[in-house]
Tab-separated table of C-alpha atoms in Angstrom:
chain	number	residue	atom	x	y	z
A	1	MET	CA	25.535	108.945	40.049
A	2	LYS	CA	21.755	108.754	41.507
A	3	ARG	CA	22.576	111.413	44.253
A	4	ILE	CA	23.829	113.845	41.192
A	5	CYS	CA	20.960	112.782	39.082
A	6	GLY	CA	18.765	113.788	42.081
A	7	LEU	CA	20.494	117.048	42.219
A	8	LEU	CA	20.000	117.996	38.733
A	9	TRP	CA	16.664	116.987	39.040
A	10	ALA	CA	16.078	119.432	42.185
A	11	VAL	CA	17.669	122.103	40.222
A	12	LEU	CA	15.408	121.691	36.963
A	13	LEU	CA	12.324	121.366	39.226
A	14	LEU	CA	13.211	124.562	40.978
A	15	LEU	CA	13.869	126.159	37.463
A	16	ILE	CA	10.248	125.390	36.431
A	17	CYS	CA	8.792	126.562	39.411
A	18	ILE	CA	10.746	129.842	39.234
A	19	LEU	CA	9.583	130.343	35.603
A	20	THR	CA	6.072	129.330	36.167
A	21	GLY	CA	5.463	131.043	39.186
A	22	CYS	CA	4.992	128.100	41.285
A	23	LYS	CA	4.461	128.398	45.057
A	24	GLY	CA	5.024	124.868	45.937
A	25	LEU	CA	8.401	125.466	47.647
A	26	ASP	CA	7.616	127.729	50.306
A	27	GLY	CA	10.819	127.734	51.895
A	28	ILE	CA	12.671	129.301	48.975
A	29	ASN	CA	11.405	132.703	48.727
A	30	GLN	CA	14.585	134.617	49.266
A	31	LEU	CA	16.194	134.588	45.565
A	32	ALA	CA	17.970	137.635	44.682
A	33	THR	CA	16.556	138.202	40.933
A	34	THR	CA	16.678	141.484	38.333
A	35	PRO	CA	12.862	141.590	38.042
A	36	ALA	CA	12.011	143.922	34.672
A	37	PRO	CA	11.819	147.426	35.479
A	38	VAL	CA	7.998	148.234	36.537
A	39	VAL	CA	5.820	151.235	37.617
A	40	VAL	CA	3.658	150.227	40.585
A	41	GLY	CA	1.262	152.255	42.696
A	42	ARG	CA	1.591	151.968	46.748
A	43	GLY	CA	-0.362	148.472	47.832
A	44	GLN	CA	-0.082	147.107	44.567
A	45	THR	CA	2.497	144.310	43.544
A	46	ALA	CA	4.129	144.570	40.230
A	47	GLU	CA	1.184	141.935	38.812
A	48	GLY	CA	-1.455	144.147	40.288
A	49	GLU	CA	-2.156	141.214	42.753
A	50	GLU	CA	-3.330	141.603	46.401
A	51	GLN	CA	-0.631	141.548	48.888
A	52	GLU	CA	-1.278	139.402	51.484
A	53	SER	CA	-1.539	141.133	55.081
A	54	SER	CA	-0.181	140.773	58.532
A	55	LYS	CA	0.603	142.423	61.705
A	56	GLU	CA	4.201	142.889	60.472
A	57	ASP	CA	2.935	144.351	57.097
A	58	GLU	CA	1.008	146.808	58.860
A	59	THR	CA	3.929	147.765	61.011
A	60	GLU	CA	6.758	147.802	58.041
A	61	PRO	CA	5.523	147.902	54.911
A	62	GLU	CA	7.500	146.480	52.217
A	63	LEU	CA	8.915	148.205	49.702
A	64	GLN	CA	7.614	148.047	46.418
A	65	VAL	CA	9.778	146.801	43.606
A	66	GLY	CA	10.419	148.886	40.991
A	67	GLU	CA	8.900	152.037	42.155
A	68	ILE	CA	9.614	155.326	40.492
A	69	VAL	CA	9.214	158.675	41.722
A	70	ILE	CA	9.172	161.398	39.229
A	71	GLU	CA	9.637	165.063	40.865
A	72	SER	CA	8.612	167.953	38.723
A	73	GLU	CA	8.074	171.708	39.519
A	74	PRO	CA	4.294	172.757	40.453
A	75	ASP	CA	2.856	174.635	37.213
A	76	ARG	CA	2.986	178.332	38.464
A	77	LYS	CA	0.390	180.849	36.588
A	78	PRO	CA	1.814	184.151	36.811
A	79	VAL	CA	-0.983	187.074	36.980
A	80	LYS	CA	-0.053	190.599	35.872
A	81	VAL	CA	-0.107	192.383	39.483
A	82	LYS	CA	-1.626	195.928	40.241
A	83	GLY	CA	-1.416	195.551	44.209
A	84	ILE	CA	-1.364	197.379	47.783
A	85	TYR	CA	0.316	196.659	50.784
A	86	ILE	CA	-1.370	195.975	54.087
A	87	SER	CA	-0.043	195.561	56.924
A	88	ALA	CA	-0.526	192.417	59.621
A	89	TYR	CA	-2.389	194.440	62.061
A	90	VAL	CA	-4.826	195.191	59.056
A	91	ALA	CA	-5.034	191.790	57.391
A	92	GLY	CA	-5.894	190.611	60.982
A	93	THR	CA	-8.950	192.773	61.624
A	94	PRO	CA	-12.029	191.319	59.522
A	95	SER	CA	-13.809	194.861	59.398
A	96	MET	CA	-10.891	196.288	57.882
A	97	VAL	CA	-10.010	193.802	55.226
A	98	ASP	CA	-13.954	193.997	54.418
A	99	ALA	CA	-13.602	197.640	53.866
A	100	LEU	CA	-10.505	197.291	51.561
A	101	LEU	CA	-12.480	194.436	49.871
A	102	GLU	CA	-15.445	196.254	49.310
A	103	GLU	CA	-13.336	199.445	47.702
A	104	ILE	CA	-10.784	196.805	45.672
A	105	ASP	CA	-13.972	195.331	44.083
A	106	LYS	CA	-14.699	198.606	42.357
A	107	THR	CA	-10.864	199.083	41.146
A	108	GLU	CA	-8.452	197.548	38.774
A	109	ILE	CA	-6.354	196.291	42.285
A	110	ASN	CA	-6.026	191.990	41.911
A	111	ALA	CA	-2.980	191.495	44.483
A	112	LEU	CA	-2.639	192.360	48.238
A	113	VAL	CA	1.128	192.486	49.835
A	114	ILE	CA	0.798	191.320	53.304
A	115	ASP	CA	3.172	191.051	55.963
A	116	LEU	CA	3.823	187.408	56.909
A	117	LYS	CA	7.225	188.278	58.801
A	118	ASP	CA	6.514	192.049	60.432
A	119	ASP	CA	9.377	194.584	60.206
A	120	PHE	CA	10.692	193.487	64.047
A	121	GLY	CA	11.233	189.435	62.685
A	122	ARG	CA	8.057	188.171	64.505
A	123	VAL	CA	5.829	185.789	62.266
A	124	ALA	CA	2.091	187.185	62.072
A	125	CYS	CA	0.090	183.971	62.508
A	126	GLU	CA	0.249	180.531	63.869
A	127	VAL	CA	2.234	177.912	61.591
A	128	ASP	CA	2.965	174.620	61.822
A	129	SER	CA	6.554	174.581	62.089
A	130	PRO	CA	9.119	173.417	64.464
A	131	MET	CA	11.750	175.853	63.518
A	132	ILE	CA	9.792	178.545	64.136
A	133	GLU	CA	8.064	177.060	67.087
A	134	GLU	CA	11.734	176.488	68.536
A	135	LEU	CA	12.818	180.209	67.603
A	136	GLY	CA	9.590	181.417	69.308
A	137	SER	CA	9.019	183.971	66.617
A	138	THR	CA	5.229	183.827	66.234
A	139	ARG	CA	3.444	186.862	67.471
A	140	ILE	CA	-0.196	186.582	66.287
A	141	HIS	CA	-1.811	189.318	64.484
A	142	ILE	CA	-4.051	187.507	61.969
A	143	GLN	CA	-6.017	184.694	63.879
A	144	ASP	CA	-7.768	183.442	61.003
A	145	MET	CA	-5.267	182.930	57.968
A	146	GLU	CA	-7.406	180.201	56.612
A	147	GLY	CA	-10.464	182.279	56.413
A	148	LEU	CA	-8.642	185.505	55.030
A	149	MET	CA	-7.204	183.317	52.193
A	150	LYS	CA	-10.576	182.225	51.617
A	151	LYS	CA	-12.102	185.467	51.611
A	152	LEU	CA	-9.154	186.515	49.238
A	153	GLU	CA	-9.335	183.640	46.672
A	154	GLU	CA	-13.519	184.747	46.599
A	155	HIS	CA	-12.488	187.998	45.578
A	156	GLY	CA	-10.113	186.900	42.945
A	157	ILE	CA	-6.910	188.534	44.995
A	158	TYR	CA	-3.384	187.587	44.324
A	159	ALA	CA	-2.202	186.840	47.937
A	160	ILE	CA	1.771	187.969	48.298
A	161	ALA	CA	3.528	187.015	51.332
A	162	ARG	CA	6.252	190.237	52.477
A	163	ILE	CA	8.935	188.704	54.166
A	164	PRO	CA	11.572	191.393	55.543
A	165	ALA	CA	14.557	188.878	55.465
A	166	PHE	CA	17.948	190.467	57.277
A	167	ARG	CA	16.801	193.136	59.396
A	168	ASP	CA	15.295	191.179	62.132
A	169	ALA	CA	15.391	192.503	65.861
A	170	TRP	CA	13.843	189.114	67.238
A	171	LEU	CA	16.718	187.020	65.789
A	172	GLY	CA	19.200	189.497	67.769
A	173	THR	CA	17.423	188.239	70.843
A	174	VAL	CA	17.201	184.233	70.373
A	175	ARG	CA	19.980	183.822	67.765
A	176	PRO	CA	22.555	186.639	68.328
A	177	GLU	CA	25.138	184.217	66.708
A	178	TRP	CA	23.373	184.473	63.440
A	179	CYS	CA	23.334	188.359	63.548
A	180	VAL	CA	26.273	191.118	62.326
A	181	GLN	CA	28.306	191.479	65.631
A	182	TYR	CA	31.127	193.792	66.486
A	183	GLU	CA	34.642	192.898	67.478
A	184	ASP	CA	33.573	191.862	70.690
A	185	GLY	CA	31.008	189.774	69.943
A	186	SER	CA	27.870	192.074	70.812
A	187	VAL	CA	25.109	192.320	68.393
A	188	PHE	CA	24.874	195.675	65.932
A	189	THR	CA	21.830	197.245	66.084
A	190	ASP	CA	20.940	200.041	64.149
A	191	LYS	CA	19.814	203.671	65.192
A	192	ASP	CA	16.407	202.377	65.922
A	193	GLY	CA	17.695	199.290	67.715
A	194	ASN	CA	16.704	196.738	65.185
A	195	SER	CA	19.632	193.799	64.909
A	196	TRP	CA	20.418	192.727	61.633
A	197	VAL	CA	20.878	189.008	60.186
A	198	ASN	CA	24.398	188.144	58.950
A	199	PRO	CA	23.946	187.260	55.135
A	200	TYR	CA	26.907	185.396	55.739
A	201	LYS	CA	25.424	182.980	58.056
A	202	GLU	CA	23.851	180.463	55.959
A	203	GLU	CA	21.729	178.538	58.961
A	204	ALA	CA	19.684	181.774	58.794
A	205	TRP	CA	18.679	180.828	55.212
A	206	ASP	CA	16.998	178.024	55.736
A	207	TYR	CA	14.747	179.818	58.330
A	208	LEU	CA	13.743	182.425	55.672
A	209	VAL	CA	13.124	179.510	53.305
A	210	GLU	CA	11.087	178.174	55.872
A	211	ILE	CA	8.703	181.059	56.694
A	212	GLY	CA	8.444	180.869	52.383
A	213	ILE	CA	7.412	177.311	52.858
A	214	GLN	CA	4.732	177.765	55.406
A	215	ALA	CA	3.626	180.833	53.137
A	216	LYS	CA	2.729	178.337	50.409
A	217	ARG	CA	0.994	176.100	52.905
A	218	LEU	CA	-1.059	179.109	54.194
A	219	GLY	CA	-2.400	179.815	50.547
A	220	PHE	CA	0.023	182.693	49.374
A	221	GLN	CA	0.987	182.405	45.558
A	222	GLU	CA	4.110	184.481	46.294
A	223	VAL	CA	6.710	185.185	48.444
A	224	GLN	CA	8.332	188.652	48.150
A	225	PHE	CA	11.617	189.289	50.191
A	226	ASP	CA	12.509	192.991	51.619
A	227	TYR	CA	15.398	193.837	53.027
A	228	VAL	CA	17.443	191.794	51.345
A	229	ARG	CA	20.551	193.665	51.846
A	230	PHE	CA	22.952	194.868	54.244
A	231	CYS	CA	22.332	197.791	56.886
A	232	THR	CA	24.128	200.422	55.325
A	233	GLU	CA	24.645	202.671	58.542
A	234	THR	CA	27.872	204.427	59.114
A	235	SER	CA	27.937	202.293	62.537
A	236	MET	CA	28.545	199.374	59.808
A	237	ASP	CA	32.087	200.282	59.565
A	238	ASP	CA	32.838	198.476	63.055
A	239	VAL	CA	31.277	195.349	62.401
A	240	VAL	CA	33.456	192.357	61.906
A	241	PHE	CA	32.595	189.376	59.247
A	242	ASP	CA	34.652	186.325	59.997
A	243	GLU	CA	36.720	184.924	57.298
A	244	ALA	CA	35.070	181.237	57.738
A	245	ASP	CA	31.612	182.800	57.063
A	246	THR	CA	32.966	184.913	54.006
A	247	ARG	CA	34.826	182.498	52.273
A	248	GLY	CA	36.049	185.700	50.169
A	249	ARG	CA	32.491	186.205	49.147
A	250	SER	CA	31.799	189.939	48.570
A	251	ARG	CA	28.452	191.627	49.816
A	252	THR	CA	26.906	191.331	46.466
A	253	ASP	CA	28.256	187.547	45.879
A	254	VAL	CA	26.528	186.499	49.000
A	255	ILE	CA	22.904	188.226	48.295
A	256	TYR	CA	22.984	186.490	44.905
A	257	GLU	CA	23.516	183.337	46.603
A	258	PHE	CA	20.916	183.434	49.138
A	259	MET	CA	18.521	184.681	46.311
A	260	GLU	CA	19.273	181.960	43.984
A	261	TYR	CA	18.964	179.544	47.151
A	262	ALA	CA	15.684	180.640	48.108
A	263	TYR	CA	14.784	181.104	44.826
A	264	ARG	CA	15.230	177.559	43.767
A	265	ARG	CA	13.597	176.044	47.397
A	266	LEU	CA	10.453	178.094	47.057
A	267	LYS	CA	10.017	177.809	42.919
A	268	GLN	CA	9.985	173.957	43.857
A	269	GLN	CA	7.128	174.500	46.172
A	270	GLY	CA	5.085	176.182	43.324
A	271	LEU	CA	5.518	179.928	44.567
A	272	PHE	CA	6.616	182.780	42.871
A	273	VAL	CA	9.643	184.767	44.159
A	274	SER	CA	9.844	188.482	44.437
A	275	ALA	CA	12.653	190.914	45.898
A	276	ASP	CA	12.401	194.666	46.909
A	277	VAL	CA	15.187	196.650	46.188
A	278	PHE	CA	16.495	200.073	46.650
A	279	GLY	CA	15.509	202.540	43.451
A	280	ALA	CA	19.433	204.150	43.832
A	281	ILE	CA	21.317	200.763	42.674
A	282	ILE	CA	19.760	201.214	39.447
A	283	ASN	CA	22.816	202.239	37.674
A	284	SER	CA	25.044	202.657	40.812
A	285	ASP	CA	28.205	200.464	41.717
A	286	VAL	CA	28.506	202.819	44.927
A	287	ASN	CA	25.197	201.839	46.308
A	288	ALA	CA	25.082	198.599	45.051
A	289	ASN	CA	28.314	197.345	46.760
A	290	MET	CA	26.922	198.872	50.022
A	291	VAL	CA	23.783	197.435	50.049
A	292	GLY	CA	25.146	194.014	48.341
A	293	GLN	CA	22.196	194.432	45.820
A	294	VAL	CA	23.149	194.831	41.797
A	295	TYR	CA	20.229	195.778	40.155
A	296	GLY	CA	20.719	193.632	36.561
A	297	GLU	CA	22.364	190.619	38.445
A	298	LEU	CA	19.330	190.124	41.342
A	299	ALA	CA	17.178	190.301	38.736
A	300	LYS	CA	18.539	186.843	37.468
A	301	HIS	CA	17.249	185.229	40.479
A	302	VAL	CA	13.847	186.268	41.233
A	303	ASP	CA	10.562	186.114	39.353
A	304	TYR	CA	9.716	189.806	40.285
A	305	ILE	CA	12.067	192.520	40.898
A	306	SER	CA	10.320	195.737	42.649
A	307	PRO	CA	12.233	198.903	42.759
A	308	MET	CA	11.079	201.403	45.430
A	309	ILE	CA	11.293	204.162	43.256
A	310	TYR	CA	9.018	206.884	45.304
A	311	PRO	CA	9.567	210.315	44.231
A	312	SER	CA	10.002	211.409	47.661
A	313	HIS	CA	13.653	209.210	48.314
A	314	TYR	CA	15.374	210.986	45.437
A	315	GLY	CA	17.214	214.260	46.648
A	316	ASP	CA	16.911	217.561	44.665
A	317	GLY	CA	18.750	217.431	41.324
A	318	TYR	CA	18.464	213.759	41.340
A	319	TYR	CA	17.789	212.962	37.034
A	320	GLY	CA	18.197	216.378	36.373
A	321	ILE	CA	14.760	217.167	38.383
A	322	ASP	CA	15.005	219.722	40.668
A	323	HIS	CA	12.570	218.582	43.316
A	324	PRO	CA	11.807	215.017	42.481
A	325	ASP	CA	8.868	214.707	45.059
A	326	MET	CA	6.978	217.497	42.793
A	327	HIS	CA	7.299	215.886	39.632
A	328	PRO	CA	5.978	212.080	40.093
A	329	TYR	CA	5.583	211.468	36.593
A	330	GLU	CA	9.172	212.370	35.243
A	331	THR	CA	11.048	210.918	38.098
A	332	ILE	CA	8.858	207.593	37.581
A	333	THR	CA	9.818	207.870	34.193
A	334	ALA	CA	13.516	208.401	34.762
A	335	ALA	CA	14.036	205.682	37.172
A	336	LEU	CA	12.419	203.161	34.601
A	337	GLN	CA	14.332	204.036	31.645
A	338	ALA	CA	17.206	203.525	33.672
A	339	SER	CA	15.778	200.263	34.858
A	340	ARG	CA	15.165	198.913	31.461
A	341	LYS	CA	18.420	200.284	30.134
A	342	GLU	CA	20.337	198.312	32.684
A	343	LEU	CA	18.570	195.348	32.547
A	344	TYR	CA	18.727	195.411	28.637
A	345	PHE	CA	22.617	194.842	29.018
A	346	ALA	CA	22.251	192.540	32.130
A	347	ARG	CA	19.862	189.869	30.274
A	348	GLU	CA	22.595	189.173	27.497
A	349	GLY	CA	23.149	185.541	27.024
A	350	GLN	CA	20.428	185.374	29.995
A	351	GLU	CA	17.613	182.930	29.430
A	352	HIS	CA	15.596	183.761	32.505
A	353	MET	CA	15.298	187.650	33.612
A	354	ALA	CA	12.901	189.053	36.241
A	355	VAL	CA	9.722	191.008	35.357
A	356	VAL	CA	9.971	194.385	37.084
A	357	ARG	CA	7.123	195.534	39.013
A	358	PRO	CA	7.745	199.215	40.943
A	359	TRP	CA	6.669	200.004	44.193
A	360	LEU	CA	4.953	203.395	43.871
A	361	GLN	CA	4.559	206.467	46.233
A	362	ASP	CA	0.752	206.768	47.718
A	363	PHE	CA	1.491	208.893	50.756
A	364	THR	CA	2.670	212.389	51.231
A	365	ALA	CA	6.227	213.346	52.053
A	366	SER	CA	5.331	216.331	54.238
A	367	TRP	CA	8.880	216.254	55.948
A	368	LEU	CA	10.771	217.411	52.911
A	369	THR	CA	11.490	220.905	52.382
A	370	HIS	CA	9.957	220.671	48.767
A	371	TYR	CA	6.913	218.428	48.492
A	372	ILE	CA	3.333	218.246	47.265
A	373	PRO	CA	0.534	216.500	48.594
A	374	TYR	CA	0.107	212.758	47.011
A	375	GLY	CA	-3.510	212.187	45.915
A	376	ALA	CA	-5.637	210.387	43.000
A	377	ASP	CA	-3.938	212.829	40.396
A	378	GLN	CA	-0.247	211.909	41.986
A	379	VAL	CA	-1.083	207.777	41.874
A	380	ARG	CA	-2.435	208.025	38.332
A	381	GLU	CA	0.727	209.996	36.943
A	382	GLN	CA	3.081	207.290	38.287
A	383	ILE	CA	1.140	204.400	36.962
A	384	GLN	CA	1.095	206.279	33.729
A	385	ALA	CA	5.139	206.463	33.778
A	386	THR	CA	5.190	203.134	34.603
A	387	TYR	CA	3.195	202.071	31.226
A	388	ASP	CA	4.925	204.665	29.107
A	389	ALA	CA	8.525	203.203	30.539
A	390	GLY	CA	6.977	199.698	28.899
A	391	TYR	CA	6.131	197.969	32.066
A	392	ASP	CA	2.540	196.574	32.997
A	393	GLU	CA	2.682	195.606	36.870
A	394	TRP	CA	2.734	198.211	40.012
A	395	LEU	CA	2.352	197.925	43.568
A	396	LEU	CA	1.354	201.253	45.818
A	397	TRP	CA	2.695	201.709	49.139
A	398	ASP	CA	1.265	203.505	52.061
A	399	ALA	CA	2.186	202.449	55.412
A	400	SER	CA	-1.205	203.586	56.700
A	401	CYS	CA	-2.790	201.495	54.082
A	402	HIS	CA	-4.937	204.331	53.159
A	403	TYR	CA	-5.289	204.534	49.881
A	404	ASP	CA	-6.550	206.966	47.359
A	405	TRP	CA	-8.706	205.011	44.952
A	406	ASP	CA	-9.846	207.861	43.035
A	407	GLY	CA	-6.847	207.343	41.236
A	408	LEU	CA	-7.392	204.135	40.266
A	409	LEU	CA	-9.764	202.804	37.348
A	410	SER	CA	-12.718	200.265	37.299
A	411	PRO	CA	-12.107	196.759	35.997
A	412	GLU	CA	-13.643	197.879	32.991
A	413	ASP	CA	-11.752	200.889	32.332
A	414	ALA	CA	-8.831	199.053	33.121
A	415	LYS	CA	-9.070	196.175	30.424
A	416	ALA	CA	-9.824	199.090	27.930
A	417	GLU	CA	-6.910	201.085	28.647
A	418	ALA	CA	-4.466	197.558	28.613
A	419	ASP	CA	-5.908	197.067	25.160
A	420	TRP	CA	-5.220	200.170	23.841
A	421	ILE	CA	-1.680	199.981	25.374
A	422	ALA	CA	-1.235	196.780	23.763
A	423	GLN	CA	-2.386	198.411	20.454
A	424	SER	CA	-0.023	201.588	20.774
A	425	ARG	CA	2.881	199.524	21.568
A	426	ALA	CA	2.685	197.285	18.565
A	427	ALA	CA	2.471	199.922	16.459
A	428	LEU	CA	5.895	201.354	17.658
A	429	PRO	CA	8.959	201.337	15.577
A	430	GLU	CA	11.722	198.848	16.565
A	431	SER	CA	14.386	200.657	19.295
A	432	SER	CA	17.817	199.892	19.889
A	433	PHE	CA	16.714	198.609	23.343
A	434	ALA	CA	15.338	195.526	23.759
A	435	PRO	CA	12.393	195.514	25.997
A	436	ASP	CA	12.614	193.529	29.078
A	437	THR	CA	8.690	193.129	29.109
A	438	ALA	CA	6.226	193.694	26.260
A	439	GLY	CA	6.303	197.343	25.829
A	440	ALA	CA	8.084	200.315	24.162
A	441	ALA	CA	11.830	200.847	24.677
A	442	PRO	CA	13.033	203.975	26.527
A	443	THR	CA	14.519	206.933	24.676
A	444	GLU	CA	18.337	207.408	26.554
A	445	THR	CA	18.336	207.431	30.396
A	446	ALA	CA	18.765	210.537	32.401
A	447	GLN	CA	21.582	210.381	34.397
A	448	PRO	CA	21.707	211.471	38.286
A	449	SER	CA	23.256	214.879	38.489
A	450	ALA	CA	26.335	215.400	40.097
A	451	GLY	CA	25.588	215.447	43.650
A	452	ALA	CA	22.184	214.272	43.615
A	453	GLN	CA	21.188	212.140	46.449
A	454	TYR	CA	18.985	209.264	47.091
A	455	THR	CA	17.793	209.521	50.610
A	456	GLY	CA	17.338	205.884	51.055
A	457	LEU	CA	14.030	205.913	52.651
A	458	ASP	CA	12.859	202.128	53.015
A	459	ALA	CA	9.015	201.737	51.900
A	460	GLU	CA	7.471	200.748	54.955
A	461	THR	CA	8.687	204.116	57.047
A	462	VAL	CA	6.801	206.306	55.365
A	463	PRO	CA	3.342	206.965	56.644
A	464	THR	CA	1.009	209.367	54.956
A	465	GLY	CA	0.661	212.742	56.372
A	466	SER	CA	4.099	212.233	58.824
A	467	ALA	CA	5.734	215.033	59.954
A	468	GLY	CA	8.697	212.959	59.255
A	469	PRO	CA	10.071	209.288	59.277
A	470	THR	CA	8.653	207.711	62.568
A	471	VAL	CA	10.009	205.232	64.490
A	472	GLY	CA	11.732	202.285	62.655
A	473	ALA	CA	12.389	204.995	59.969
A	474	TYR	CA	15.306	204.358	57.555
A	475	THR	CA	16.679	207.802	56.815
A	476	GLY	CA	20.055	207.137	54.471
A	477	GLU	CA	21.892	205.155	56.400
């Protein structure tokens, strides 16, 4: 009986110590309890007491009871972009950058699209990435990326990292198993000798996303994917895709899945995500299925979609225009009216739809039979057509990075123009087509005439003053 009473007294004493925080029973310190939920910072106890330090604590920190980590997407502040493209070579040459910024400061330009991954698959600056290091992808064009980003920030420039996705000559050498192959296992190359990543190889997706993550660490605010598609040369008819990779998915299916994956991952980093697409995929199922891009569907998986609607890329008769390159205003207007119409029907039931930010032409397509020299007037006509179609953002392309500054407004004049456009749009009557950005809806879109062709030249292949497509040119695969 005494033993029982003694045991009861011991239990009672133990309970009192637990309830009162008694530390007299040093040997009893591993009791399993369920404390009330609390939120504590690293290095603090639930009661805010200092933790006892020891060598064991220094090497193996004690898990904090009740620590809660809440994940949220970083705040992203959109910018209405009026931008130009510059190559990694130009971006890595301080004197060229300074000359560009001197001109930019006088104009409405507020953004630069810069090659972070060049057209041959090489990353343009040093990055801290084991994956990129393992692949040996780096070829340094930009020695001082930190200095470049600081300079752009000082000038109020929004920085966009261009990443060519699935055309990649380097990966054809170091990761041939990731690339499009023939039945005998040899790597497919296009007519310019470039291999193409197989979009069905999902292990390659992480590599492209990793470059995007590095863009964020370097200071870019947006990642722009180019070549988010399949190669369309006729020699692609002989390649094979393993059913273990395709799993019944179409070309358009896998391009959507990649963009959705990349968009989700990079949005979590606080980046905006955009994609360049062929102008020909607007209202064209044939072209869309060939390249794997459906305009209205792809717009659901990015923040910005940039159709390459250079007038020089449309064949005679397209949109009912005899020689599109000779009619920049009419061609851009027709293309963007088609864009608005397709996105109007694609947006039904959608909470998210990309903002349209077209690529415009600032080069002379002298290889065409029917062309005109492009200068300040032609640049302004295309910009005006963009506004008249109800869109607000645009990008200018010239592979040689020589732009017609006289076609651009001063910051003050651009502000006055934007105010006037807003007032004009507000005064317009409602239309049967809902705007997909703030602006007026178009009239009925002119469709391509029978036999009209879109030549399909990619943006990066068309240098100003060229007598024809240069090495690396894509001339309508």
